[in-house]
Tab-separated table of C-alpha atoms in Angstrom:
chain	number	residue	atom	x	y	z
A	1	MET	CA	12.031	-8.942	37.967
A	2	ARG	CA	9.291	-9.301	35.458
A	3	PHE	CA	6.566	-9.409	38.184
A	4	LEU	CA	7.859	-6.204	39.841
A	5	SER	CA	8.053	-4.449	36.469
A	6	ILE	CA	4.471	-5.309	35.446
A	7	LEU	CA	3.156	-4.534	39.004
A	8	ALA	CA	4.940	-1.040	39.133
A	9	THR	CA	3.816	-0.212	35.557
A	10	LYS	CA	0.080	-1.131	36.142
A	11	SER	CA	0.053	0.666	39.607
A	12	SER	CA	1.594	3.863	38.397
A	13	ALA	CA	-0.557	3.900	35.247
A	14	ALA	CA	-3.710	3.303	37.462
A	15	ILE	CA	-2.743	6.234	39.689
A	16	LEU	CA	-2.093	8.568	36.701
A	17	ARG	CA	-5.558	7.568	35.189
A	18	ARG	CA	-7.239	8.592	38.531
A	19	LEU	CA	-5.479	11.933	38.282
A	20	GLY	CA	-6.755	12.358	34.734
A	21	ARG	CA	-3.218	11.982	33.271
A	22	GLY	CA	-1.539	9.491	30.984
A	23	GLY	CA	1.985	9.432	29.460
A	24	SER	CA	4.951	7.166	29.425
A	25	MET	CA	6.221	7.391	33.012
A	26	PRO	CA	4.814	3.922	34.046
A	27	GLY	CA	6.808	2.443	31.283
A	28	GLN	CA	9.962	4.220	32.300
A	29	ILE	CA	9.478	2.626	35.818
A	30	GLY	CA	8.775	-0.771	34.389
A	31	LEU	CA	11.965	-0.572	32.178
A	32	LYS	CA	14.146	0.488	35.191
A	33	LEU	CA	12.977	-2.457	37.107
A	34	ASP	CA	13.526	-4.884	34.206
A	35	PRO	CA	15.199	-3.461	31.049
A	36	GLN	CA	14.415	-6.836	29.303
A	37	ILE	CA	10.743	-6.726	30.113
A	38	LEU	CA	9.514	-6.784	26.468
A	39	LYS	CA	11.373	-9.982	25.779
A	40	LYS	CA	9.717	-11.591	28.791
A	41	LEU	CA	6.187	-10.974	27.652
A	42	LYS	CA	3.889	-13.997	26.438
A	43	ILE	CA	2.379	-12.919	23.218
A	44	HIS	CA	0.271	-15.176	21.074
A	45	ALA	CA	-1.083	-12.666	18.627
A	46	PRO	CA	0.261	-10.854	15.513
A	47	VAL	CA	2.285	-7.888	16.346
A	48	ILE	CA	2.156	-5.151	13.721
A	49	LEU	CA	4.606	-2.100	13.963
A	50	VAL	CA	4.065	1.049	11.855
A	51	THR	CA	6.782	3.499	11.421
A	52	GLY	CA	7.937	6.251	9.012
A	53	THR	CA	8.313	10.006	8.962
A	54	ASN	CA	4.884	11.072	7.832
A	55	GLY	CA	1.487	9.285	8.290
A	56	LYS	CA	2.326	6.569	10.801
A	57	THR	CA	-0.307	7.802	13.366
A	58	SER	CA	-3.188	7.774	10.814
A	59	THR	CA	-1.982	4.476	9.413
A	60	ALA	CA	-1.538	2.783	12.655
A	61	ASN	CA	-4.916	3.875	13.872
A	62	MET	CA	-6.636	2.806	10.616
A	63	ILE	CA	-5.147	-0.591	10.874
A	64	THR	CA	-6.150	-0.878	14.436
A	65	SER	CA	-9.865	0.139	13.511
A	66	MET	CA	-9.691	-2.283	10.599
A	67	PHE	CA	-8.917	-5.243	12.937
A	68	GLU	CA	-11.480	-4.191	15.483
A	69	ALA	CA	-14.168	-3.912	12.656
A	70	ALA	CA	-13.153	-7.494	11.754
A	71	GLY	CA	-13.827	-8.649	15.212
A	72	TYR	CA	-10.346	-8.642	16.794
A	73	HIS	CA	-9.574	-7.509	20.324
A	74	VAL	CA	-6.723	-5.103	19.616
A	75	ILE	CA	-4.048	-3.509	21.871
A	76	SER	CA	-2.803	-0.227	20.314
A	77	ASN	CA	-1.082	3.008	21.427
A	78	ARG	CA	-3.788	5.113	19.700
A	79	LYS	CA	-2.752	8.220	21.701
A	80	GLY	CA	0.689	8.201	20.017
A	81	ASP	CA	2.980	7.211	22.774
A	82	ASN	CA	5.455	5.788	20.255
A	83	LEU	CA	8.642	5.773	22.084
A	84	ARG	CA	9.999	2.705	23.959
A	85	GLU	CA	8.610	3.855	27.343
A	86	GLY	CA	5.195	4.662	25.931
A	87	ILE	CA	5.024	1.382	24.167
A	88	VAL	CA	6.067	-0.546	27.476
A	89	THR	CA	3.245	1.339	29.158
A	90	THR	CA	0.737	0.226	26.503
A	91	LEU	CA	1.699	-3.400	26.663
A	92	LEU	CA	2.213	-3.830	30.382
A	93	THR	CA	-1.137	-2.197	31.271
A	94	HIS	CA	-2.718	-4.910	29.093
A	95	THR	CA	-0.763	-7.831	30.582
A	96	ASP	CA	-1.590	-10.167	33.389
A	97	MET	CA	0.842	-10.711	36.190
A	98	SER	CA	2.220	-13.774	34.587
A	99	GLY	CA	3.333	-11.621	31.604
A	100	LYS	CA	0.523	-12.870	29.229
A	101	VAL	CA	-0.725	-10.160	26.789
A	102	ASN	CA	-4.428	-10.720	26.245
A	103	ALA	CA	-5.115	-9.689	22.647
A	104	ASP	CA	-6.018	-10.984	19.231
A	105	ALA	CA	-3.683	-8.400	17.591
A	106	ILE	CA	-1.280	-5.834	18.677
A	107	VAL	CA	-0.847	-2.658	16.515
A	108	LEU	CA	1.864	-0.219	17.674
A	109	GLU	CA	3.004	3.094	16.029
A	110	VAL	CA	6.732	3.301	16.636
A	111	ASP	CA	8.942	6.350	16.393
A	112	GLU	CA	11.654	5.685	13.657
A	113	LEU	CA	14.593	5.931	16.098
A	114	ASN	CA	12.857	3.516	18.435
A	115	ILE	CA	12.556	0.673	15.957
A	116	LYS	CA	16.020	-0.575	17.081
A	117	HIS	CA	14.533	-0.890	20.649
A	118	ILE	CA	11.342	-2.654	19.773
A	119	LEU	CA	11.812	-4.953	16.751
A	120	PRO	CA	14.453	-7.146	18.380
A	121	ASN	CA	12.431	-7.367	21.645
A	122	LEU	CA	9.009	-8.301	20.472
A	123	PRO	CA	7.679	-11.183	18.230
A	124	VAL	CA	6.950	-8.787	15.369
A	125	SER	CA	4.849	-10.259	12.664
A	126	THR	CA	4.624	-7.207	10.332
A	127	LEU	CA	6.705	-4.073	10.083
A	128	VAL	CA	4.895	-1.368	8.001
A	129	VAL	CA	7.243	1.530	6.763
A	130	ASN	CA	5.470	4.508	5.138
A	131	ASN	CA	8.306	6.749	4.050
A	132	PHE	CA	11.520	8.442	5.117
A	133	PHE	CA	12.119	12.211	4.801
A	134	ARG	CA	14.343	14.630	6.638
A	135	ASP	CA	12.676	15.574	10.017
A	136	GLN	CA	13.907	17.165	13.278
A	137	LEU	CA	17.601	17.147	12.248
A	138	ASP	CA	18.641	18.028	15.924
A	139	ARG	CA	17.043	14.866	17.107
A	140	ALA	CA	16.975	12.308	14.257
A	141	ARG	CA	20.134	13.612	12.671
A	142	GLU	CA	20.536	13.079	8.897
A	143	MET	CA	18.172	10.597	7.320
A	144	GLU	CA	21.008	8.249	6.498
A	145	GLN	CA	21.830	7.660	10.175
A	146	LEU	CA	18.109	7.055	10.937
A	147	ILE	CA	17.903	4.457	8.224
A	148	ASP	CA	21.035	2.829	9.297
A	149	SER	CA	19.631	2.337	12.837
A	150	ILE	CA	16.727	0.364	11.249
A	151	GLU	CA	18.768	-1.536	8.835
A	152	ASN	CA	21.037	-2.841	11.631
A	153	VAL	CA	18.202	-4.797	13.222
A	154	LEU	CA	16.802	-6.292	9.946
A	155	PRO	CA	19.338	-9.012	9.058
A	156	GLY	CA	17.795	-11.574	11.341
A	157	TYR	CA	14.236	-10.452	10.840
A	158	ARG	CA	12.164	-13.447	9.246
A	159	GLN	CA	8.771	-12.138	9.225
A	160	THR	CA	7.015	-9.635	6.879
A	161	LEU	CA	7.969	-6.112	5.817
A	162	VAL	CA	5.259	-3.986	4.187
A	163	LEU	CA	7.159	-1.393	2.464
A	164	ASN	CA	6.391	1.807	0.217
A	165	GLY	CA	7.613	0.624	-3.083
A	166	ASN	CA	7.671	4.186	-4.471
A	167	ASP	CA	10.176	5.399	-1.765
A	168	PRO	CA	13.771	4.267	-2.647
A	169	ASN	CA	14.727	4.983	1.077
A	170	VAL	CA	12.202	2.451	2.237
A	171	VAL	CA	12.841	-0.120	-0.568
A	172	ARG	CA	16.547	-0.270	0.398
A	173	LEU	CA	15.350	-1.901	3.719
A	174	SER	CA	14.786	-5.016	1.779
A	175	LEU	CA	18.483	-5.245	0.895
A	176	LYS	CA	19.181	-5.690	4.554
A	177	ALA	CA	16.408	-8.232	5.347
A	178	PRO	CA	17.299	-11.294	3.205
A	179	LYS	CA	15.180	-13.624	5.435
A	180	ALA	CA	12.063	-11.434	5.487
A	181	HIS	CA	8.932	-11.780	3.308
A	182	ILE	CA	8.429	-8.429	1.433
A	183	VAL	CA	5.074	-6.803	0.513
A	184	TYR	CA	5.189	-3.529	-1.449
A	185	PHE	CA	2.551	-0.976	-1.794
A	186	GLY	CA	2.280	2.357	-3.764
A	187	LEU	CA	0.522	4.352	-6.320
A	188	ALA	CA	0.410	3.881	-10.120
A	189	LYS	CA	1.225	6.841	-12.456
A	190	ASN	CA	-1.810	9.258	-12.501
A	191	LYS	CA	-2.773	12.612	-13.762
A	192	TYR	CA	-1.052	14.251	-10.671
A	193	SER	CA	2.311	12.521	-11.376
A	194	VAL	CA	5.064	14.840	-12.727
A	195	GLU	CA	8.336	14.117	-14.660
A	196	LYS	CA	10.329	16.792	-12.899
A	197	THR	CA	10.341	18.102	-9.345
A	198	ASN	CA	11.934	20.917	-7.477
A	199	GLU	CA	10.825	19.668	-4.095
A	200	ALA	CA	13.394	18.663	-1.503
A	201	SER	CA	14.233	15.121	-2.445
A	202	GLU	CA	16.259	12.714	-0.285
A	203	GLY	CA	16.097	9.702	-2.718
A	204	LYS	CA	18.620	10.941	-5.250
A	205	PHE	CA	21.193	8.217	-5.052
A	206	CYS	CA	21.233	4.495	-5.336
A	207	PRO	CA	21.754	2.839	-1.917
A	208	ARG	CA	23.384	-0.168	-3.469
A	209	CYS	CA	25.970	1.382	-5.714
A	210	GLY	CA	25.740	5.093	-5.182
A	211	HIS	CA	24.795	6.211	-8.714
A	212	ARG	CA	22.211	8.870	-9.230
A	213	LEU	CA	18.703	7.413	-9.537
A	214	VAL	CA	16.629	8.219	-12.676
A	215	TYR	CA	12.860	8.834	-12.227
A	216	SER	CA	10.242	8.097	-14.887
A	217	TYR	CA	7.921	10.198	-12.766
A	218	TYR	CA	7.302	11.659	-9.336
A	219	GLN	CA	4.284	11.539	-7.075
A	220	TYR	CA	5.748	14.122	-4.578
A	221	SER	CA	9.092	14.866	-3.110
A	222	HIS	CA	11.311	11.705	-3.972
A	223	ILE	CA	8.216	9.373	-4.009
A	224	GLY	CA	7.792	7.947	-7.402
A	225	SER	CA	9.059	5.390	-10.077
A	226	PHE	CA	12.911	5.178	-10.006
A	227	CYS	CA	15.606	3.094	-11.412
A	228	CYS	CA	19.508	2.925	-10.982
A	229	PRO	CA	20.950	2.761	-14.647
A	230	GLU	CA	24.167	1.189	-13.145
A	231	CYS	CA	22.920	-1.833	-10.848
A	232	HIS	CA	19.265	-1.735	-11.659
A	233	PHE	CA	17.887	-1.173	-8.179
A	234	ARG	CA	14.526	-0.001	-9.008
A	235	THR	CA	10.766	0.428	-7.989
A	236	PRO	CA	9.686	-3.149	-7.354
A	237	ILE	CA	6.571	-4.764	-8.619
A	238	LEU	CA	3.802	-3.473	-6.359
A	239	ASN	CA	1.658	-6.092	-4.556
A	240	VAL	CA	-0.854	-3.361	-3.724
A	241	GLU	CA	-1.005	-0.637	-6.369
A	242	LEU	CA	-3.733	2.064	-6.108
A	243	LYS	CA	-5.082	3.295	-9.576
A	244	ASN	CA	-7.418	5.865	-10.900
A	245	ILE	CA	-6.266	8.441	-8.269
A	246	ASP	CA	-8.682	11.441	-7.890
A	247	LEU	CA	-7.521	13.791	-5.201
A	248	LYS	CA	-10.546	16.061	-5.564
A	249	ASP	CA	-13.147	13.354	-4.990
A	250	HIS	CA	-10.624	11.487	-2.633
A	251	THR	CA	-11.212	8.127	-4.521
A	252	PHE	CA	-8.979	5.432	-6.017
A	253	THR	CA	-9.286	1.916	-7.141
A	254	LEU	CA	-7.658	-1.304	-6.210
A	255	HIS	CA	-8.287	-4.506	-8.256
A	256	GLY	CA	-11.158	-2.642	-9.905
A	257	GLU	CA	-12.757	-1.856	-6.584
A	258	LYS	CA	-13.532	1.753	-5.728
A	259	PHE	CA	-12.504	3.117	-2.398
A	260	LYS	CA	-12.720	6.765	-0.754
A	261	ASP	CA	-9.771	8.139	1.022
A	262	PRO	CA	-10.952	9.765	4.337
A	263	TYR	CA	-8.326	12.573	4.105
A	264	ASP	CA	-6.693	14.949	1.795
A	265	GLY	CA	-3.548	14.778	-0.369
A	266	MET	CA	-1.335	12.241	-2.171
A	267	TYR	CA	0.361	11.297	0.982
A	268	SER	CA	-2.983	10.214	2.543
A	269	MET	CA	-3.338	7.820	-0.422
A	270	TYR	CA	-0.234	6.098	0.567
A	271	ASN	CA	-1.513	5.584	4.041
A	272	CYS	CA	-4.496	3.917	2.567
A	273	ALA	CA	-2.392	1.715	0.412
A	274	ALA	CA	-0.452	0.489	3.552
A	275	VAL	CA	-3.706	-0.315	5.238
A	276	LEU	CA	-4.962	-2.316	2.376
A	277	ALA	CA	-1.602	-4.181	2.137
A	278	VAL	CA	-2.050	-5.158	5.696
A	279	ALA	CA	-5.707	-6.180	5.101
A	280	ASP	CA	-4.586	-8.434	2.232
A	281	LEU	CA	-1.963	-9.898	4.251
A	282	TYR	CA	-4.224	-10.798	7.075
A	283	ASN	CA	-7.141	-11.772	4.767
A	284	ILE	CA	-9.494	-8.981	6.161
A	285	ASP	CA	-12.479	-8.296	3.902
A	286	THR	CA	-12.304	-4.907	2.166
A	287	ARG	CA	-15.743	-4.107	3.417
A	288	HIS	CA	-14.110	-3.637	6.807
A	289	VAL	CA	-11.544	-1.343	5.113
A	290	LYS	CA	-14.204	0.774	3.592
A	291	GLU	CA	-15.924	0.943	6.942
A	292	VAL	CA	-12.827	2.355	8.509
A	293	PHE	CA	-12.171	4.763	5.730
A	294	ALA	CA	-15.868	6.024	6.031
A	295	ASN	CA	-15.630	6.575	9.766
A	296	ALA	CA	-11.976	7.720	10.241
A	297	PRO	CA	-11.859	10.596	12.677
A	298	GLN	CA	-10.341	13.802	11.573
A	299	PRO	CA	-6.958	14.169	13.268
A	300	LYS	CA	-6.479	17.465	15.149
A	301	GLY	CA	-4.602	19.811	13.053
A	302	ARG	CA	-4.688	17.820	9.826
A	303	ASN	CA	-6.696	20.027	7.576
A	304	GLU	CA	-9.158	20.480	10.437
A	305	LYS	CA	-12.094	22.741	9.650
A	306	PHE	CA	-13.894	25.199	11.810
A	307	SER	CA	-16.834	27.586	11.020
A	308	LEU	CA	-16.405	31.111	12.329
A	309	ASP	CA	-19.020	33.862	11.569
A	310	GLY	CA	-19.877	32.282	8.224
A	311	ARG	CA	-16.277	31.655	6.982
A	312	ASN	CA	-13.913	28.721	7.127
A	313	VAL	CA	-10.971	28.445	9.452
A	314	ILE	CA	-8.514	25.499	8.516
A	315	LEU	CA	-5.788	24.349	10.854
A	316	ASN	CA	-2.845	22.408	9.673
A	317	LEU	CA	0.194	20.906	11.437
A	318	VAL	CA	3.532	21.224	9.737
A	319	LYS	CA	6.836	19.730	10.957
A	320	ASN	CA	9.082	19.059	7.955
A	321	PRO	CA	9.543	20.193	4.392
A	322	THR	CA	7.810	17.204	2.682
A	323	GLY	CA	4.632	17.330	4.872
A	324	ALA	CA	4.641	21.206	4.830
A	325	ASN	CA	4.775	21.159	1.011
A	326	GLU	CA	1.759	18.977	0.902
A	327	VAL	CA	-0.081	21.421	2.969
A	328	MET	CA	0.933	24.231	0.652
A	329	LYS	CA	-0.454	22.266	-2.221
A	330	VAL	CA	-3.783	22.023	-0.615
A	331	ILE	CA	-3.945	25.673	0.336
A	332	GLU	CA	-2.843	26.685	-3.206
A	333	GLU	CA	-5.792	24.688	-4.594
A	334	ASP	CA	-8.243	26.948	-2.644
A	335	ARG	CA	-8.771	30.092	-4.743
A	336	ASN	CA	-10.984	31.841	-2.215
A	337	LYS	CA	-9.641	35.015	-0.488
A	338	LYS	CA	-7.727	33.967	2.622
A	339	THR	CA	-5.643	35.284	5.457
A	340	ILE	CA	-2.931	32.933	6.559
A	341	VAL	CA	-1.412	32.742	10.068
A	342	ILE	CA	1.926	30.811	10.460
A	343	VAL	CA	2.993	29.837	13.942
A	344	LEU	CA	6.602	28.712	14.007
A	345	ASN	CA	8.238	27.243	17.271
A	346	ASP	CA	11.548	25.645	17.895
A	347	ASN	CA	10.953	23.789	21.068
A	348	ASP	CA	12.536	20.222	21.482
A	349	GLN	CA	9.313	18.619	20.125
A	350	ASP	CA	9.261	20.786	17.110
A	351	GLY	CA	13.007	20.403	16.328
A	352	THR	CA	15.310	23.259	17.282
A	353	ASP	CA	16.615	23.471	13.732
A	354	VAL	CA	14.166	25.483	11.655
A	355	SER	CA	16.309	25.685	8.468
A	356	TRP	CA	13.552	23.292	6.965
A	357	ILE	CA	11.408	26.326	6.255
A	358	TYR	CA	13.774	27.200	3.316
A	359	ASP	CA	13.058	23.792	1.771
A	360	THR	CA	9.377	24.399	2.024
A	361	HIS	CA	7.551	26.003	-0.927
A	362	PHE	CA	5.784	28.851	0.957
A	363	GLU	CA	5.793	30.535	-2.464
A	364	LYS	CA	2.661	28.488	-3.193
A	365	LEU	CA	0.833	30.852	-0.714
A	366	MET	CA	1.970	33.939	-2.611
A	367	ASN	CA	-0.892	34.686	-4.957
A	368	GLU	CA	-3.762	37.020	-5.298
A	369	ALA	CA	-5.977	34.847	-3.100
A	370	THR	CA	-3.820	35.525	-0.166
A	371	THR	CA	-4.778	38.776	1.306
A	372	ARG	CA	-2.111	38.857	3.937
A	373	ILE	CA	0.148	36.679	6.122
A	374	ILE	CA	0.611	37.036	9.797
A	375	THR	CA	3.482	35.234	11.493
A	376	THR	CA	3.989	34.525	15.156
A	377	GLY	CA	5.603	31.912	17.609
A	378	LYS	CA	9.111	31.706	18.988
A	379	ARG	CA	10.536	31.948	15.627
A	380	GLY	CA	7.872	34.127	13.959
A	381	PHE	CA	10.467	36.657	12.853
A	382	ASP	CA	12.416	33.958	11.123
A	383	MET	CA	9.280	32.906	9.379
A	384	ALA	CA	8.529	36.488	8.304
A	385	LEU	CA	12.021	36.808	6.898
A	386	ARG	CA	11.682	33.578	4.965
A	387	LEU	CA	8.416	35.004	3.308
A	388	TYR	CA	10.270	38.238	2.544
A	389	TYR	CA	13.188	36.413	0.884
A	390	GLY	CA	10.701	34.328	-0.883
A	391	GLY	CA	9.344	37.344	-2.674
A	392	TYR	CA	6.150	37.868	-0.929
A	393	LYS	CA	4.696	41.415	-1.813
A	394	GLY	CA	1.564	41.336	0.051
A	395	ILE	CA	0.718	42.454	3.649
A	396	LEU	CA	3.057	40.797	6.097
A	397	GLU	CA	2.911	41.127	9.864
A	398	GLN	CA	4.475	39.692	12.801
A	399	LYS	CA	2.630	39.358	16.250
A	400	ASP	CA	3.955	38.432	19.698
A	401	THR	CA	1.239	35.906	20.454
A	402	ILE	CA	-0.981	33.417	18.675
A	403	GLU	CA	-3.974	35.348	20.155
A	404	GLU	CA	-2.783	38.610	18.743
A	405	ALA	CA	-2.154	36.981	15.323
A	406	PHE	CA	-5.498	35.188	15.112
A	407	ASN	CA	-7.499	38.208	16.423
A	408	GLU	CA	-5.897	40.371	13.770
A	409	ALA	CA	-6.741	37.613	11.035
A	410	VAL	CA	-10.471	37.513	12.056
A	411	ARG	CA	-10.767	41.209	11.157
A	412	ASP	CA	-10.376	40.499	7.467
A	413	LYS	CA	-13.611	38.663	7.043
A	414	ASP	CA	-11.972	36.261	4.648
A	415	ASP	CA	-11.354	32.475	5.175
A	416	ILE	CA	-8.409	31.870	7.511
A	417	TYR	CA	-5.638	29.186	7.267
A	418	VAL	CA	-3.527	28.539	10.448
A	419	ILE	CA	-0.332	26.610	9.903
A	420	ALA	CA	1.319	25.548	13.121
A	421	THR	CA	4.288	23.488	14.233
A	422	TYR	CA	3.932	20.688	16.741
A	423	THR	CA	4.046	22.561	20.130
A	424	ALA	CA	1.959	25.394	18.656
A	425	LEU	CA	-0.811	23.136	17.400
A	426	LEU	CA	-2.952	22.782	20.508
A	427	PRO	CA	-2.421	26.414	21.622
A	428	ALA	CA	-3.551	27.533	18.233
A	429	ARG	CA	-6.520	25.174	18.214
A	430	SER	CA	-7.508	26.494	21.634
A	431	VAL	CA	-7.445	30.068	20.292
A	432	ILE	CA	-9.628	29.114	17.255
A	433	GLU	CA	-12.170	27.262	19.484
A	434	LYS	CA	-12.461	30.208	21.793
A	435	GLN	CA	-13.218	32.655	18.947
A	436	VAL	CA	-15.678	30.123	17.448
A	437	LYS	CA	-17.388	30.006	20.892
A	438	ASN	CA	-17.542	33.761	21.077
A	439	TYR	CA	-19.030	34.229	17.647
A	440	GLY	CA	-21.436	31.212	18.288
């Protein structure tokens, strides 16, 4: 059935390309014809999986670019088809009819819930794990169940785990992988580290004995330096530890060498640390890493900037409390006058449970620099209610559509921040681009 699976996947993918479409449907067909197709592929190249709640797309893409800069022929799912069907599509469309995958390296972003389908079925050389946070509770359920699904496929894994050593929920994976080689990455204590946090934190209890973890400092959320006073489960020695963190200049050092982070925020530094850990593991010169950092494309909706009639419009994606809180911090740092548009949807891809907005510090937006906040989207009224309960005293409006909300914001002549959930991101971006074109 391998031959038919490859043939059907390649043919259907070719038809979709001619129609100007992509997607995971070819992989669905391939899996239907041969559910074991991944195990039957002939792969003679390192296979690197990247997973985690936040940052896996940016991290996987930078790792891909790094290998390419070093001269490797890389197969990767850059477009983000990170479920099993999408990964099957990616691999089979780069496979000959005998099942041989022609690549020098394979880098795959993998949805956390799909690790259990991918890791046991491919010759994985390296599994990179960025972080674990609560995200889309209706789909992923509680984080404990998600982590369990990954832990269950680790006991027989003999290759390398590249783990965020500042996240206890990630470090715990090492307890279930006794045969694996472990590489830890993270950030040293810096001027942004804090001794206490009121952010939503999932890393409160020791995964080994259940006692409450003690933190010497936090970087953000539950990411930091931790220790269990009972069984001494703790932050491990970091193989790759970024130092001299400067979030304003986007710079850090590793082994005395200075690097520039292509993106904003502490969480982005962790993505860079993961990339550097992989570079070290595969002996890739840091000049290639610097080249990737210098030329990394700005992801759509990740602090994406537009110019409209002499003012800034900044678009940000939010999808869970931790990621949203990092966005709030970036906006809070901007002391210029601003109008804020928040688009909250609850479609399946967003997560139908929007209770996470009560774990997000929207209070960081509630200062004199914010002239007004306009909410919209399918759950726009819920968002307005959250801001009201949060104590916002400024101008608060609700609009039926993104177009109405953004058109209203444009009237203020201040900078505009647009915050959108997943299914609202591209519609919001289209509205912004239309207005930019009109004013151009």
